[in-house]
Structures are given as structure tokens and as C-alpha cells.
Short mmCIF file of C-alpha atoms in Angstrom, two decimals:
data_model
loop_
_atom_site.label_atom_id
_atom_site.label_comp_id
_atom_site.label_asym_id
_atom_site.label_seq_id
_atom_site.Cartn_x
_atom_site.Cartn_y
_atom_site.Cartn_z
CA UNK A 331 168.04 84.14 -146.41
CA UNK A 332 164.67 81.87 -145.42
CA UNK A 333 164.52 78.48 -146.40
CA UNK A 334 163.18 74.84 -146.07
CA UNK A 335 163.16 71.99 -147.77
CA UNK A 336 159.88 69.29 -147.31
CA UNK A 337 160.99 66.03 -149.21
CA UNK A 338 158.84 65.51 -152.86
CA UNK A 339 157.60 62.67 -151.25
CA UNK A 340 155.11 64.62 -148.55
CA UNK A 341 153.84 67.71 -150.56
CA UNK A 342 151.13 65.71 -152.46
CA UNK A 343 151.83 67.22 -155.68
CA UNK A 344 153.34 64.44 -156.99
CA UNK A 345 152.39 61.46 -159.06
CA UNK A 346 153.80 57.96 -157.32
CA UNK A 347 155.67 56.74 -160.33
CA UNK A 348 157.71 60.22 -160.30
CA UNK A 349 157.79 59.21 -156.09
CA UNK A 350 159.16 55.71 -157.09
CA UNK A 351 161.15 57.07 -159.28
CA UNK A 352 162.36 59.73 -155.91
CA UNK A 353 163.10 56.60 -153.64
CA UNK A 354 164.57 54.56 -156.23
CA UNK A 355 162.30 51.98 -155.59
CA UNK A 356 163.15 48.20 -157.59
CA UNK A 357 159.55 48.67 -159.21
CA UNK A 358 160.86 51.54 -161.32
CA UNK A 359 165.19 51.03 -162.30
CA UNK A 360 164.53 49.15 -165.15
CA UNK A 361 162.53 51.89 -166.91
CA UNK A 362 165.66 54.18 -166.36
CA UNK A 363 170.07 54.35 -167.02
CA UNK A 364 171.54 55.27 -163.88
CA UNK A 365 169.84 58.13 -161.28
CA UNK A 366 170.68 61.33 -160.90
CA UNK A 367 174.03 61.37 -158.25
CA UNK A 368 177.05 62.86 -158.89
CA UNK A 369 179.10 59.75 -158.79
CA UNK A 370 176.74 58.11 -161.62
CA UNK A 371 178.33 61.30 -164.07
CA UNK A 372 181.34 59.59 -164.82
CA UNK A 373 180.49 56.34 -165.65
CA UNK A 374 177.33 58.24 -168.38
CA UNK A 375 180.60 60.25 -169.16
CA UNK A 376 182.23 57.93 -170.77
CA UNK A 377 179.58 55.96 -171.92
CA UNK A 378 178.31 58.90 -173.92
CA UNK A 379 181.73 59.79 -175.16
CA UNK A 380 181.74 56.20 -176.30
CA UNK A 381 179.22 56.11 -178.88
CA UNK A 382 179.53 56.62 -182.41
CA UNK A 383 177.06 60.29 -182.04
CA UNK A 384 179.40 61.54 -180.67
CA UNK A 385 182.24 61.48 -182.89
CA UNK A 386 183.68 65.45 -184.24
CA UNK A 387 181.95 65.28 -187.25
CA UNK A 388 179.12 65.14 -186.16
CA UNK A 389 180.20 67.91 -183.07
CA UNK A 390 181.93 69.99 -186.13
CA UNK A 391 177.88 70.05 -187.43
CA UNK A 392 175.96 70.94 -184.20
CA UNK A 393 178.91 73.62 -183.12
CA UNK A 394 178.06 75.53 -187.13
CA UNK A 395 174.58 74.47 -186.65
CA UNK A 396 174.35 76.54 -183.60
CA UNK A 397 176.39 79.59 -184.32
CA UNK A 398 174.30 79.73 -187.92
CA UNK A 399 170.71 79.32 -185.01
CA UNK A 400 172.94 82.16 -182.98
CA UNK A 401 173.89 84.70 -186.03
CA UNK A 402 171.59 88.24 -185.27
CA UNK A 403 171.60 87.41 -181.22
CA UNK A 404 173.50 89.59 -178.92
CA UNK A 405 174.22 87.34 -176.52
CA UNK A 406 177.30 86.62 -173.96
CA UNK A 407 181.03 85.59 -174.06
CA UNK A 408 180.11 82.54 -172.57
CA UNK A 409 177.19 81.35 -174.49
CA UNK A 410 179.78 81.55 -177.84
CA UNK A 411 182.78 79.89 -175.79
CA UNK A 412 180.35 77.29 -175.31
CA UNK A 413 179.11 76.33 -178.75
CA UNK A 414 182.74 76.41 -180.39
CA UNK A 415 182.85 74.15 -176.80
CA UNK A 416 180.84 71.88 -177.98
CA UNK A 417 183.25 70.63 -181.00
CA UNK A 418 185.37 69.43 -178.98
CA UNK A 419 185.05 65.65 -177.74
CA UNK A 420 185.61 66.42 -173.33
CA UNK A 421 182.03 69.01 -173.56
CA UNK A 422 179.06 67.22 -172.70
CA UNK A 423 175.59 69.24 -172.30
CA UNK A 424 172.44 68.14 -169.27
CA UNK A 425 169.33 69.47 -171.40
CA UNK A 426 166.03 70.64 -170.58
CA UNK A 427 163.21 71.67 -172.56
CA UNK A 428 160.22 73.61 -172.89
CA UNK A 429 157.30 74.39 -175.02
CA UNK A 430 157.70 78.43 -176.14
CA UNK A 431 155.08 80.00 -173.71
CA UNK A 432 154.11 82.94 -174.13
CA UNK A 433 156.96 84.63 -172.05
CA UNK A 434 158.24 81.73 -171.09
CA UNK A 435 154.75 81.45 -169.30
CA UNK A 436 154.55 79.65 -165.89
CA UNK A 437 157.54 79.85 -163.29
CA UNK A 438 159.09 76.65 -163.24
CA UNK A 439 160.40 77.92 -166.62
CA UNK A 440 162.87 79.56 -164.55
CA UNK A 441 164.08 76.87 -162.55
CA UNK A 442 164.27 74.28 -165.88
CA UNK A 443 166.63 76.21 -167.23
CA UNK A 444 168.28 77.12 -163.51
CA UNK A 445 168.45 73.54 -162.51
CA UNK A 446 170.65 73.32 -166.31
CA UNK A 447 172.72 75.42 -164.79
CA UNK A 448 173.71 74.96 -161.68
CA UNK A 449 174.11 71.12 -162.96
CA UNK A 450 176.27 72.00 -165.25
CA UNK A 451 178.94 73.97 -161.51
CA UNK A 452 178.40 71.22 -160.00
CA UNK A 453 179.45 68.57 -162.71
CA UNK A 454 183.16 71.34 -163.49
CA UNK A 455 183.78 70.66 -159.38
CA UNK A 456 183.45 67.73 -159.22
CA UNK A 457 185.41 66.06 -162.85
CA UNK A 458 187.28 69.04 -163.50
CA UNK A 459 188.81 67.71 -167.10
CA UNK A 460 185.42 68.15 -168.46
CA UNK A 461 183.36 70.83 -169.76
CA UNK A 462 180.42 71.32 -169.98
CA UNK A 463 177.13 73.55 -170.89
CA UNK A 464 173.61 74.14 -170.66
CA UNK A 465 170.87 73.62 -173.22
CA UNK A 466 166.96 74.63 -173.81
CA UNK A 467 165.78 72.71 -176.36
CA UNK A 468 162.99 75.18 -177.19
CA UNK A 469 159.73 73.03 -179.10
CA UNK A 470 159.52 74.59 -182.29
CA UNK A 471 158.34 72.11 -183.89
CA UNK A 472 154.99 71.51 -182.26
CA UNK A 473 151.67 72.33 -182.89
CA UNK A 474 149.51 73.30 -179.90
CA UNK A 475 149.22 76.77 -180.49
CA UNK A 476 146.56 77.06 -177.08
CA UNK A 477 148.77 75.72 -174.05
CA UNK A 478 151.70 78.64 -175.16
CA UNK A 479 149.36 81.62 -176.27
CA UNK A 480 148.80 83.34 -172.71
CA UNK A 481 150.82 84.34 -169.50
CA UNK A 482 149.08 85.04 -165.88
CA UNK A 483 149.87 88.12 -164.69
CA UNK A 484 148.17 89.62 -161.34
CA UNK A 485 144.55 87.43 -161.87
CA UNK A 486 144.94 88.49 -165.70
CA UNK A 487 145.42 85.98 -168.53
CA UNK A 488 147.04 87.61 -170.98
CA UNK A 489 145.93 85.67 -174.02
CA UNK A 490 147.02 86.25 -178.05
CA UNK A 491 144.59 85.92 -180.32
CA UNK A 492 144.68 84.29 -183.40
CA UNK A 493 144.21 81.38 -185.28
CA UNK A 494 146.99 79.32 -185.48
CA UNK A 495 148.08 75.81 -187.78
CA UNK A 496 151.72 73.64 -188.01
CA UNK A 497 155.37 74.20 -186.46
CA UNK A 498 154.20 77.36 -183.37
CA UNK A 499 157.62 78.72 -183.69
CA UNK A 500 157.11 79.99 -186.95
CA UNK A 501 154.26 81.80 -186.74
CA UNK A 502 154.73 85.11 -187.18
CA UNK A 503 154.26 87.12 -183.85
CA UNK A 504 151.25 89.57 -185.17
CA UNK A 505 148.15 90.40 -183.45
CA UNK A 506 151.56 90.38 -180.12
CA UNK A 507 151.12 94.32 -179.99
CA UNK A 508 147.59 94.36 -178.87
CA UNK A 509 148.78 91.64 -175.86
CA UNK A 510 151.74 94.04 -175.41
CA UNK A 511 149.09 96.96 -174.48
CA UNK A 512 147.32 94.83 -172.07
CA UNK A 513 150.58 93.98 -169.97
CA UNK A 514 151.98 97.79 -170.39
CA UNK A 515 149.07 99.18 -168.98
CA UNK A 516 149.17 96.13 -165.86
CA UNK A 517 152.78 97.08 -165.06
CA UNK A 518 153.07 100.70 -164.13
CA UNK A 519 156.04 102.82 -164.43
CA UNK A 520 158.73 101.79 -161.76
CA UNK A 521 161.85 101.01 -163.38
CA UNK A 522 161.37 97.23 -163.00
CA UNK A 523 157.62 97.58 -164.85
CA UNK A 524 160.03 99.48 -168.42
CA UNK A 525 161.93 97.34 -167.78
CA UNK A 526 159.47 94.32 -168.38
CA UNK A 527 157.87 95.73 -170.92
CA UNK A 528 161.46 96.23 -173.27
CA UNK A 529 162.40 92.93 -172.64
CA UNK A 530 158.29 91.74 -174.31
CA UNK A 531 158.37 94.55 -176.50
CA UNK A 532 162.08 93.73 -178.33
CA UNK A 533 161.37 90.86 -178.02
CA UNK A 534 157.77 90.03 -179.34
CA UNK A 535 157.30 93.78 -182.30
CA UNK A 536 160.88 93.02 -182.72
CA UNK A 537 161.02 90.14 -184.05
CA UNK A 538 159.22 87.90 -186.57
CA UNK A 539 158.49 85.04 -185.06
CA UNK A 540 157.91 83.18 -182.42
CA UNK A 541 161.11 81.17 -182.52
CA UNK A 542 163.12 84.56 -182.89
CA UNK A 543 161.41 85.77 -180.10
CA UNK A 544 161.76 83.16 -177.25
CA UNK A 545 165.67 82.82 -178.58
CA UNK A 546 165.58 86.19 -177.73
CA UNK A 547 163.93 86.67 -174.11
CA UNK A 548 165.78 83.18 -172.71
CA UNK A 549 169.13 84.76 -174.39
CA UNK A 550 168.94 88.25 -172.25
CA UNK A 551 168.23 86.40 -168.76
CA UNK A 552 169.90 83.71 -169.24
CA UNK A 553 173.48 84.89 -171.16
CA UNK A 554 174.95 85.60 -168.64
CA UNK A 555 175.05 81.69 -167.46
CA UNK A 556 176.39 80.58 -170.85
CA UNK A 557 172.71 78.82 -171.40
CA UNK A 558 172.36 77.56 -174.67
CA UNK A 559 169.48 77.59 -176.76
CA UNK A 560 168.87 74.72 -179.89
CA UNK A 561 166.10 74.71 -182.17
CA UNK A 562 165.99 71.84 -183.35
CA UNK A 563 163.86 72.86 -186.22
CA UNK A 564 166.72 73.16 -189.30
CA UNK A 565 167.88 71.66 -192.15
CA UNK A 566 171.51 70.62 -191.05
CA UNK A 567 170.81 68.18 -187.67
CA UNK A 568 168.19 66.77 -189.24
CA UNK A 569 170.67 65.58 -191.86
CA UNK A 570 171.70 63.78 -188.63
CA UNK A 571 168.64 62.36 -187.76
CA UNK A 572 168.37 60.40 -191.10
CA UNK A 573 168.27 57.61 -190.28
CA UNK A 574 166.67 57.26 -187.79
CA UNK A 575 163.38 59.11 -189.04
CA UNK A 576 164.40 55.42 -192.19
CA UNK A 577 164.13 53.27 -189.04
CA UNK A 578 160.67 54.96 -187.57
CA UNK A 579 158.99 55.27 -190.93
CA UNK A 580 160.34 51.58 -192.26
CA UNK A 581 160.39 48.88 -189.24
CA UNK A 582 158.60 51.59 -186.99
CA UNK A 583 161.05 50.12 -183.96
CA UNK A 584 159.15 52.69 -181.16
CA UNK A 585 156.15 51.83 -182.33
CA UNK A 586 156.96 47.60 -180.81
CA UNK A 587 159.46 49.18 -177.82
CA UNK A 588 157.60 51.76 -176.02
CA UNK A 589 153.86 49.47 -176.93
CA UNK A 590 156.51 46.47 -174.49
CA UNK A 591 157.40 48.53 -172.11
CA UNK A 592 154.28 49.94 -171.11
CA UNK A 593 152.51 46.87 -170.80
CA UNK A 594 155.50 46.06 -168.50
CA UNK A 595 155.18 49.56 -166.64
CA UNK A 596 151.31 49.41 -166.21
CA UNK A 597 152.57 45.51 -164.91
CA UNK A 598 155.18 46.72 -162.31
CA UNK A 599 152.37 48.96 -160.21
CA UNK A 600 148.90 49.13 -160.48
CA UNK A 601 149.30 53.39 -159.81
CA UNK A 602 151.64 53.82 -163.34
CA UNK A 603 149.98 55.27 -165.56
CA UNK A 604 150.56 55.53 -169.06
CA UNK A 605 151.92 58.57 -170.69
CA UNK A 606 151.99 58.44 -173.74
CA UNK A 607 150.62 56.32 -176.15
CA UNK A 608 152.93 55.98 -179.57
CA UNK A 609 151.48 56.06 -182.72
CA UNK A 610 152.91 53.30 -185.50
CA UNK A 611 154.74 56.00 -187.34
CA UNK A 612 155.22 58.79 -184.70
CA UNK A 613 156.74 61.84 -187.18
CA UNK A 614 154.90 65.34 -188.29
CA UNK A 615 155.29 66.20 -192.05
CA UNK A 616 155.97 69.90 -191.85
CA UNK A 617 155.81 72.54 -195.01
CA UNK A 618 153.93 75.21 -196.13
CA UNK A 619 152.26 76.07 -193.15
CA UNK A 620 150.94 72.27 -191.37
CA UNK A 621 152.13 70.10 -189.60
CA UNK A 622 150.09 67.26 -189.87
CA UNK A 623 150.99 62.48 -189.21
CA UNK A 624 152.41 60.63 -191.26
CA UNK A 625 150.71 56.92 -191.77
CA UNK A 626 151.07 54.80 -193.52
CA UNK A 627 148.26 52.08 -195.62
CA UNK A 628 149.05 49.49 -197.41
CA UNK A 629 152.50 50.41 -198.36
CA UNK A 630 151.21 53.43 -199.64
CA UNK A 631 152.48 56.61 -196.88
CA UNK A 632 150.37 60.33 -196.77
CA UNK A 633 150.19 62.91 -194.73
CA UNK A 634 147.09 63.24 -192.80
CA UNK A 635 144.67 65.09 -193.87
CA UNK A 636 146.27 66.34 -196.92
CA UNK A 637 146.21 64.86 -200.28
CA UNK A 638 150.41 64.46 -200.39
CA UNK A 639 151.06 60.83 -200.59
CA UNK A 640 154.30 58.91 -201.28
CA UNK A 641 155.98 54.73 -202.48
CA UNK A 642 158.60 53.86 -200.08
CA UNK A 643 160.99 54.75 -202.93
CA UNK A 644 159.55 58.20 -203.05
CA UNK A 645 159.29 58.92 -199.72
CA UNK A 646 163.42 58.33 -199.22
CA UNK A 647 164.19 60.63 -201.79
CA UNK A 648 161.70 63.23 -200.28
CA UNK A 649 163.39 62.34 -196.76
CA UNK A 650 167.04 62.85 -198.61
CA UNK A 651 166.35 66.11 -200.49
CA UNK A 652 164.26 67.21 -197.46
CA UNK A 653 164.94 66.10 -193.74
CA UNK A 654 164.01 69.62 -192.19
CA UNK A 655 160.40 69.11 -193.07
CA UNK A 656 160.47 65.35 -190.97
CA UNK A 657 159.48 66.22 -187.40
CA UNK A 658 159.10 64.12 -184.21
CA UNK A 659 155.84 64.30 -181.71
CA UNK A 660 156.48 64.34 -177.88
CA UNK A 661 157.25 60.76 -178.79
CA UNK A 662 160.00 60.47 -180.69
CA UNK A 663 161.49 64.53 -179.78
CA UNK A 664 164.07 62.52 -177.46
CA UNK A 665 165.69 60.62 -179.58
CA UNK A 666 166.23 63.30 -181.71
CA UNK A 667 167.92 65.08 -178.96
CA UNK A 668 170.50 62.96 -177.34
CA UNK A 669 170.74 61.82 -181.18
CA UNK A 670 172.65 65.17 -181.72
CA UNK A 671 173.94 66.97 -178.04
CA UNK A 672 176.95 65.02 -176.59
CA UNK A 673 173.46 65.05 -173.81
CA UNK A 674 174.04 63.47 -170.18
CA UNK A 675 171.73 64.55 -168.51
CA UNK A 676 167.48 65.46 -169.11
CA UNK A 677 166.10 67.67 -167.01
CA UNK A 678 161.85 67.92 -166.93
CA UNK A 679 158.97 67.52 -165.04
CA UNK A 680 157.22 64.93 -163.68
CA UNK A 681 154.77 64.61 -166.57
CA UNK A 682 158.86 64.70 -168.48
CA UNK A 683 159.92 61.62 -166.98
CA UNK A 684 156.77 60.03 -166.81
CA UNK A 685 157.16 59.50 -170.53
CA UNK A 686 160.20 58.92 -171.01
CA UNK A 687 160.45 55.68 -168.60
CA UNK A 688 159.06 54.60 -172.32
CA UNK A 689 161.77 55.01 -173.77
CA UNK A 690 164.73 53.53 -172.96
CA UNK A 691 163.89 49.90 -174.80
CA UNK A 692 163.55 51.68 -177.88
CA UNK A 693 167.08 53.72 -177.21
CA UNK A 694 168.91 50.32 -176.96
CA UNK A 695 167.22 48.69 -179.47
CA UNK A 696 168.97 51.53 -181.97
CA UNK A 697 171.99 52.01 -180.13
CA UNK A 698 171.75 55.59 -178.34
CA UNK A 699 172.93 56.13 -175.29
CA UNK A 700 169.40 56.59 -172.74
CA UNK A 701 170.48 60.15 -170.43
CA UNK A 702 169.83 60.42 -166.41
CA UNK A 703 166.55 61.49 -165.95
CA UNK A 704 166.85 64.49 -163.90
CA UNK A 705 163.54 65.85 -162.04
CA UNK A 706 163.39 69.52 -161.88
CA UNK A 707 163.77 72.14 -159.09
CA UNK A 708 160.50 73.08 -157.00
CA UNK A 709 160.06 75.81 -155.88
CA UNK A 710 157.74 78.71 -154.11
CA UNK A 711 158.40 81.92 -153.27
CA UNK A 712 157.02 83.77 -150.60
CA UNK A 713 157.99 87.41 -149.31
CA UNK A 714 158.66 88.56 -146.12
CA UNK A 715 155.12 90.28 -145.58
CA UNK A 716 153.64 86.51 -146.46
CA UNK A 717 156.64 85.26 -144.03
CA UNK A 718 155.66 88.01 -141.13
CA UNK A 719 152.09 86.79 -141.31
CA UNK A 720 152.06 82.91 -141.75
CA UNK A 721 154.21 83.18 -138.34
CA UNK A 722 151.29 85.48 -136.07
CA UNK A 723 148.67 83.28 -137.12
CA UNK A 724 151.01 79.85 -136.20
CA UNK A 725 151.10 78.23 -140.58
CA UNK A 726 153.95 76.22 -140.95
CA UNK A 727 154.86 75.39 -144.79
CA UNK A 728 154.30 72.11 -144.88
CA UNK A 729 150.46 73.43 -143.72
CA UNK A 730 150.08 74.85 -146.87
CA UNK A 731 150.67 72.37 -149.02
CA UNK A 732 147.53 70.71 -147.41
CA UNK A 733 144.31 70.23 -149.73
CA UNK A 734 142.26 73.50 -148.61
CA UNK A 735 139.54 71.72 -146.62
CA UNK A 736 142.82 70.11 -144.71
CA UNK A 737 144.52 73.41 -144.35
CA UNK A 738 141.12 74.98 -142.90
CA UNK A 739 139.97 71.90 -140.43
CA UNK A 740 144.27 72.05 -139.20
CA UNK A 741 143.84 75.91 -138.65
CA UNK A 742 140.35 75.58 -136.34
CA UNK A 743 141.30 72.92 -134.16
CA UNK A 744 145.22 74.86 -133.38
CA UNK A 745 142.73 78.38 -133.25
CA UNK A 746 139.88 76.33 -131.14
CA UNK A 747 140.18 76.39 -127.07
CA UNK A 748 137.88 73.91 -127.33
CA UNK A 749 138.83 70.08 -128.04
CA UNK A 750 137.56 69.65 -131.34
CA UNK A 751 138.35 66.27 -131.79
CA UNK A 752 137.07 63.44 -130.42
CA UNK A 753 139.15 60.18 -130.53
CA UNK A 754 138.97 59.81 -126.89
CA UNK A 755 135.05 60.05 -126.42
CA UNK A 756 135.25 57.36 -129.74
CA UNK A 757 137.59 55.26 -128.33
CA UNK A 758 135.90 55.07 -124.67
CA UNK A 759 132.55 54.22 -126.47
CA UNK A 760 134.42 51.35 -128.23
CA UNK A 761 135.44 50.04 -125.22
CA UNK A 762 132.44 49.94 -123.62
CA UNK A 763 130.47 48.41 -125.91
CA UNK A 764 133.72 45.59 -126.08
CA UNK A 765 131.95 44.83 -122.56
CA UNK A 766 128.42 44.55 -123.85
CA UNK A 767 129.56 42.41 -126.89
CA UNK A 768 130.86 39.74 -124.27
CA UNK A 769 127.67 40.19 -121.96
CA UNK A 770 126.02 39.66 -124.78
CA UNK A 771 127.74 36.09 -125.81
CA UNK A 772 127.56 35.01 -122.17
CA UNK A 773 124.27 35.57 -122.38
CA UNK A 774 121.53 35.61 -126.13
CA UNK A 775 124.43 35.49 -129.16
CA UNK A 776 121.26 37.41 -131.05
CA UNK A 777 121.73 39.66 -129.31
CA UNK A 778 125.10 40.34 -130.86
CA UNK A 779 123.43 42.25 -133.55
CA UNK A 780 121.52 45.05 -131.48
CA UNK A 781 124.53 46.11 -129.69
CA UNK A 782 126.53 46.20 -133.54
CA UNK A 783 124.00 48.59 -134.52
CA UNK A 784 123.51 50.35 -132.10
CA UNK A 785 127.46 51.04 -131.52
CA UNK A 786 127.52 52.23 -135.36
CA UNK A 787 124.51 54.82 -134.73
CA UNK A 788 126.03 55.97 -131.71
CA UNK A 789 129.62 56.76 -133.56
CA UNK A 790 127.78 57.84 -136.10
CA UNK A 791 126.36 60.43 -133.76
CA UNK A 792 129.60 61.15 -131.85
CA UNK A 793 131.29 61.87 -135.80
CA UNK A 794 128.27 64.24 -136.38
CA UNK A 795 128.72 66.04 -133.66
CA UNK A 796 131.98 66.95 -134.02
CA UNK A 797 131.45 67.83 -138.15
CA UNK A 798 128.89 69.53 -135.93
CA UNK A 799 130.88 71.24 -133.10
CA UNK A 800 134.19 72.19 -136.22
CA UNK A 801 131.57 73.85 -137.91
CA UNK A 802 130.66 76.12 -135.01
CA UNK A 803 134.07 76.67 -134.70
CA UNK A 804 134.48 78.10 -137.99
CA UNK A 805 131.71 80.28 -138.01
CA UNK A 806 133.49 82.12 -134.34
CA UNK A 807 136.89 81.98 -135.85
CA UNK A 808 135.90 83.01 -139.36
CA UNK A 809 138.68 85.78 -139.24
CA UNK A 810 141.47 83.76 -138.41
CA UNK A 811 140.77 81.17 -141.08
CA UNK A 812 139.73 83.11 -143.43
CA UNK A 813 143.48 85.42 -142.96
CA UNK A 814 144.87 81.47 -142.77
CA UNK A 815 143.33 80.69 -146.62
CA UNK A 816 143.97 84.09 -147.89
CA UNK A 817 147.68 83.05 -147.40
CA UNK A 818 147.45 80.23 -148.83
CA UNK A 819 145.29 81.45 -151.94
CA UNK A 820 147.70 83.83 -152.48
CA UNK A 821 151.04 81.12 -152.34
CA UNK A 822 148.88 78.07 -153.68
CA UNK A 823 146.42 80.06 -156.87
CA UNK A 824 144.01 77.45 -157.71
CA UNK A 825 144.47 75.20 -155.44
CA UNK A 826 147.48 74.32 -156.92
CA UNK A 827 151.79 74.72 -157.56
CA UNK A 828 152.24 78.77 -157.87
CA UNK A 829 155.05 77.31 -160.15
CA UNK A 830 152.22 76.14 -162.12
CA UNK A 831 150.19 79.68 -162.63
CA UNK A 832 152.63 82.55 -162.32
CA UNK A 833 155.28 84.03 -164.07
CA UNK A 834 158.21 85.61 -163.69
CA UNK A 835 156.66 88.48 -164.15
CA UNK A 836 155.09 89.34 -161.76
CA UNK A 837 158.28 88.29 -158.87
CA UNK A 838 160.80 90.33 -161.17
CA UNK A 839 158.34 93.26 -160.80
CA UNK A 840 159.37 93.75 -157.24
CA UNK A 841 162.94 92.28 -157.40
CA UNK A 842 163.90 92.50 -160.60
CA UNK A 843 167.49 91.42 -161.58
CA UNK A 844 168.36 90.01 -158.26
CA UNK A 845 165.45 87.28 -159.21
CA UNK A 846 167.70 85.16 -161.30
CA UNK A 847 171.20 85.06 -159.07
CA UNK A 848 168.75 84.27 -156.00
CA UNK A 849 167.05 81.37 -157.99
CA UNK A 850 170.80 80.34 -159.32
CA UNK A 851 172.16 80.97 -155.80
CA UNK A 852 169.73 78.84 -154.31
CA UNK A 853 168.13 75.52 -156.43
CA UNK A 854 170.34 71.95 -155.59
CA UNK A 855 169.29 70.24 -159.03
CA UNK A 856 170.70 66.79 -156.74
CA UNK A 857 169.04 67.71 -153.39
CA UNK A 858 165.66 65.97 -153.94
CA UNK A 859 163.06 68.03 -151.91
CA UNK A 860 160.86 71.31 -152.73
CA UNK A 861 162.14 74.43 -152.04
CA UNK A 862 160.50 76.69 -150.22
CA UNK A 863 162.24 80.31 -150.66
CA UNK A 864 161.65 82.96 -148.78
CA UNK A 865 162.48 86.52 -151.00
#
């Protein structure tokens, strides 16, 4: 199966902060704990093992809560065993998280989870005396419905149209029968189409809320690999979080520490952008279909946009009675995850890792082990037919990552029988003007300005001619350029990475049950390169 690996830094699709992280630049080292190398996991494992947060009673609570979450889920024996293993002291997790996107959303949902699965396999080979469990953390408490309410299929945006408020995981699946109808018509009648139809129907039509539907679909896709799916919106798990919620409400340590770290990040490099700005209180309150921020003013606490109010004493009482009503925002969710899981590593996209970099000093302040951070695998999938077309048109995989205009210019120059590059002529012209400058210095120095102006004018003329010739060649080579550009558009839809736009269903329709095993076989989470994979 033909593959090519391209360093992330050479793709043009990753931010300076991520490129510097991958290069282990010294400017970024204060903002993470250990770099994701196989040999670094032993120290991480021992540090996490010694943490008071991974004691036997806490592990027992985690395992019991997950067994309850899976009570009505038909899963694999491997997943059941992994849940039970979490109660034992020699078991650790590798975690990724994602929103509850409709029908998994973009392709990288698969790549995140497969990265976690494959890393647990590598760790088990390296450290056979320990057990490693892949975790998918569902962002069931998120409230951004617009981001998750659609998926793309064959240039169609299949959107779930409804009003929504509160935590998305609690949303009723009512109305998804309309999406199911449109999706079914677009799929066709092949065996793979029928599987996708049944997966959607069993997930969304036969489950009452978005959390249960998403768990069902992720479990169906990955249960054979022992994936454990965690819903953090759980009263038993939130009880473990109570001391840290109190810290957030009354000491507001996260605001102080993250603000300090954000300033240090921007000082470390002008290219580093702050991903998340902290609030004074980074918690939401969930109840009766609402999810609103908790705010404080002059010692009075309240829920934004509501009449709910507490003083410090009544707020503590509410927290201890109903911890499930207190929900971390994007900045605080990583801490919650690391508190309840015996976790070694978090796997995320570039944007996610960028906000994790803001959190290290906060974790240290509240005495929680900071995990290893790993950039998820990224992949471009192409068919053998597309590969053959690329070969005929002399398109290399690396060419595809170029911006559209640069890609077209490169192809025109390669296809043209005329040398469109006027660099030799420009250099020759510059050399002629060097002689004129020497002459001007020997005669009348006031002549130098006129020489410089003429040089600038003639170089500009050459550039203009070069552009005119390129444009003429584009017209002459229109057919081949158009076919080359069609390939790039197929593999980089909307001029962005395929994994950010396309849904797995398009590829499952073609490759069926071989799709995920093939990805599991090919993705190497610690390789640190972008994979171009011919299916």
C-alpha cells in the first residue's frame, strides 16, 4: 500500500507554535512536561503512579462509573476488560477528546482515536508489565451546537436544523430522521451504503439523546480495539472534581496562572498566538436545559443570564449536593480529565495543543501531573485511480500541499516547453547596471539616481513580461493545468486539508470494513510526520 511521509513543518498547514514544538525548540520547552518519545513514558508513568489522584478508591469509582455508562451498550469483551483494568494500579490511559459532531464530523475524528489506540499498542510492547487503555473523551458538556450540527457528504452539507441550548450531550435526537432520509438517498444501495444507513439509524433514531447516540457510533466503529468512551457529565466522576471546583470558585487559581503563562508565551515568540483567554471563573452551571457561566461580583455568585444567586456558603452546599451541575469550560476540562483518569498522554490537534501549553503552571499550582502532549496523526487519503492520474500529470504528493496559485504556477512551468523563469535575464541586467554604477561614480555621482531608477524600471518590465508569458502559457496548457488542479481540489477540498472537511462515510462507501483496519495498520502516532496514503 503506497505511502509517503512529509514532515509537518513542510506542509504549510501547521502554526509556528506547533512546528516549534515538533522541533523541540528551547523557547517552548517551559510550557510542556515531557516530549512524546517512547522512552519518556516510563518517567511519566512512574510520576502518575505516585500521584494521590490514582489511588485504589479513586480508580474503583472511575471503573464503576464507566460500567454504569456502558450498562446498556453492547460492546466487545476487550472494552469490558479495559474498563475493569482501570481499577488496577498498573493500568494507565492514553486519551483523546472530541465534540459530539454529527456522524463523527470530519475525518480527523478517526485519526485522533486511532492515534490513541496505536499508542497503547506501542506502549504495551515497550512496557509489558503495565496495561494501557485508549480513551475517547466525549465533549458532552459543550454547548456550541452550530459546530457539531452537520457533516459533509459528497459536496453536500447535511445539517440538523433545530433550536438548541444547554449541554449538547443532553439534546434530544428529535429531528434527525430528516437528516437520515437525505443521507440514505445520497448513499445508494450497495452493501456498504446499507451498513452506513443502519449505523446512522441505530445511533440517532434509536437513541434518545446525543451522548448515547455518539457513544453507540464510536463504540461500533472501534469496540474491537478496546476503546473506552468516557462521558464526563457524570455525578460520581464530578464528586472527584469537587476540591478543584472549590479552588476555581474561591481562589481562582486558573485565571492567575493561565494569564501569567499566556504573557510568557507571547514573549517567547511573536509568532505564538494565545488560543484561550481565561475568565475569573472558568465554570458553567448546568440545570434544566441551560448551560451558563458562573460569575461573581462583590461576594455574590450567580449564573449568567438567570436569576440564580448564591453566597459562598450556599454555593458550597449546592456544589456538594449537586456536583454534576458544575461544568468546566474548554480551559478547565483538561484538568478534570487528568484528575479522574490515570492518564499519561493527551492526543489532540494543533489548536488543542496550543491551549494545553497555557496550562502547565496551573497544573503545577494545583499539584496535578501534566500529561505528555502528542499531535494526532494527519492523513491525506487517495485512491489508486487518483494516483495514476497524478503519475500521468507528473504531480508529486508534496505538490498538493502548495497554495492553489503556487501549485498552478509550478505545473505551468513544468509543462511549458518555454523557460518562463526570467531569473538569468534579471541577473544579467543587474550585472550590466553594476557597470553603469561604476561609470557614474567615476564621472558624475548625480547620475547614480538616474541609473537606479532605470534599473528598477527595467527589472519591473522583465517581471511584467514574465507574468504575461506565464499567463499565456496557462491558456495554452489549460487542459493539463485544469486536470492537475482537479486532482488537488479532490484531495484538498475548499483549499484545505481533506481531514478537516470530508466525513469518513465517503471512504467507507468505497472501502467498507477494511477502512479502519487499514488506518490502524498504517498510522504511527510517534512518527511525527504527515501521511499520504493510497487506499
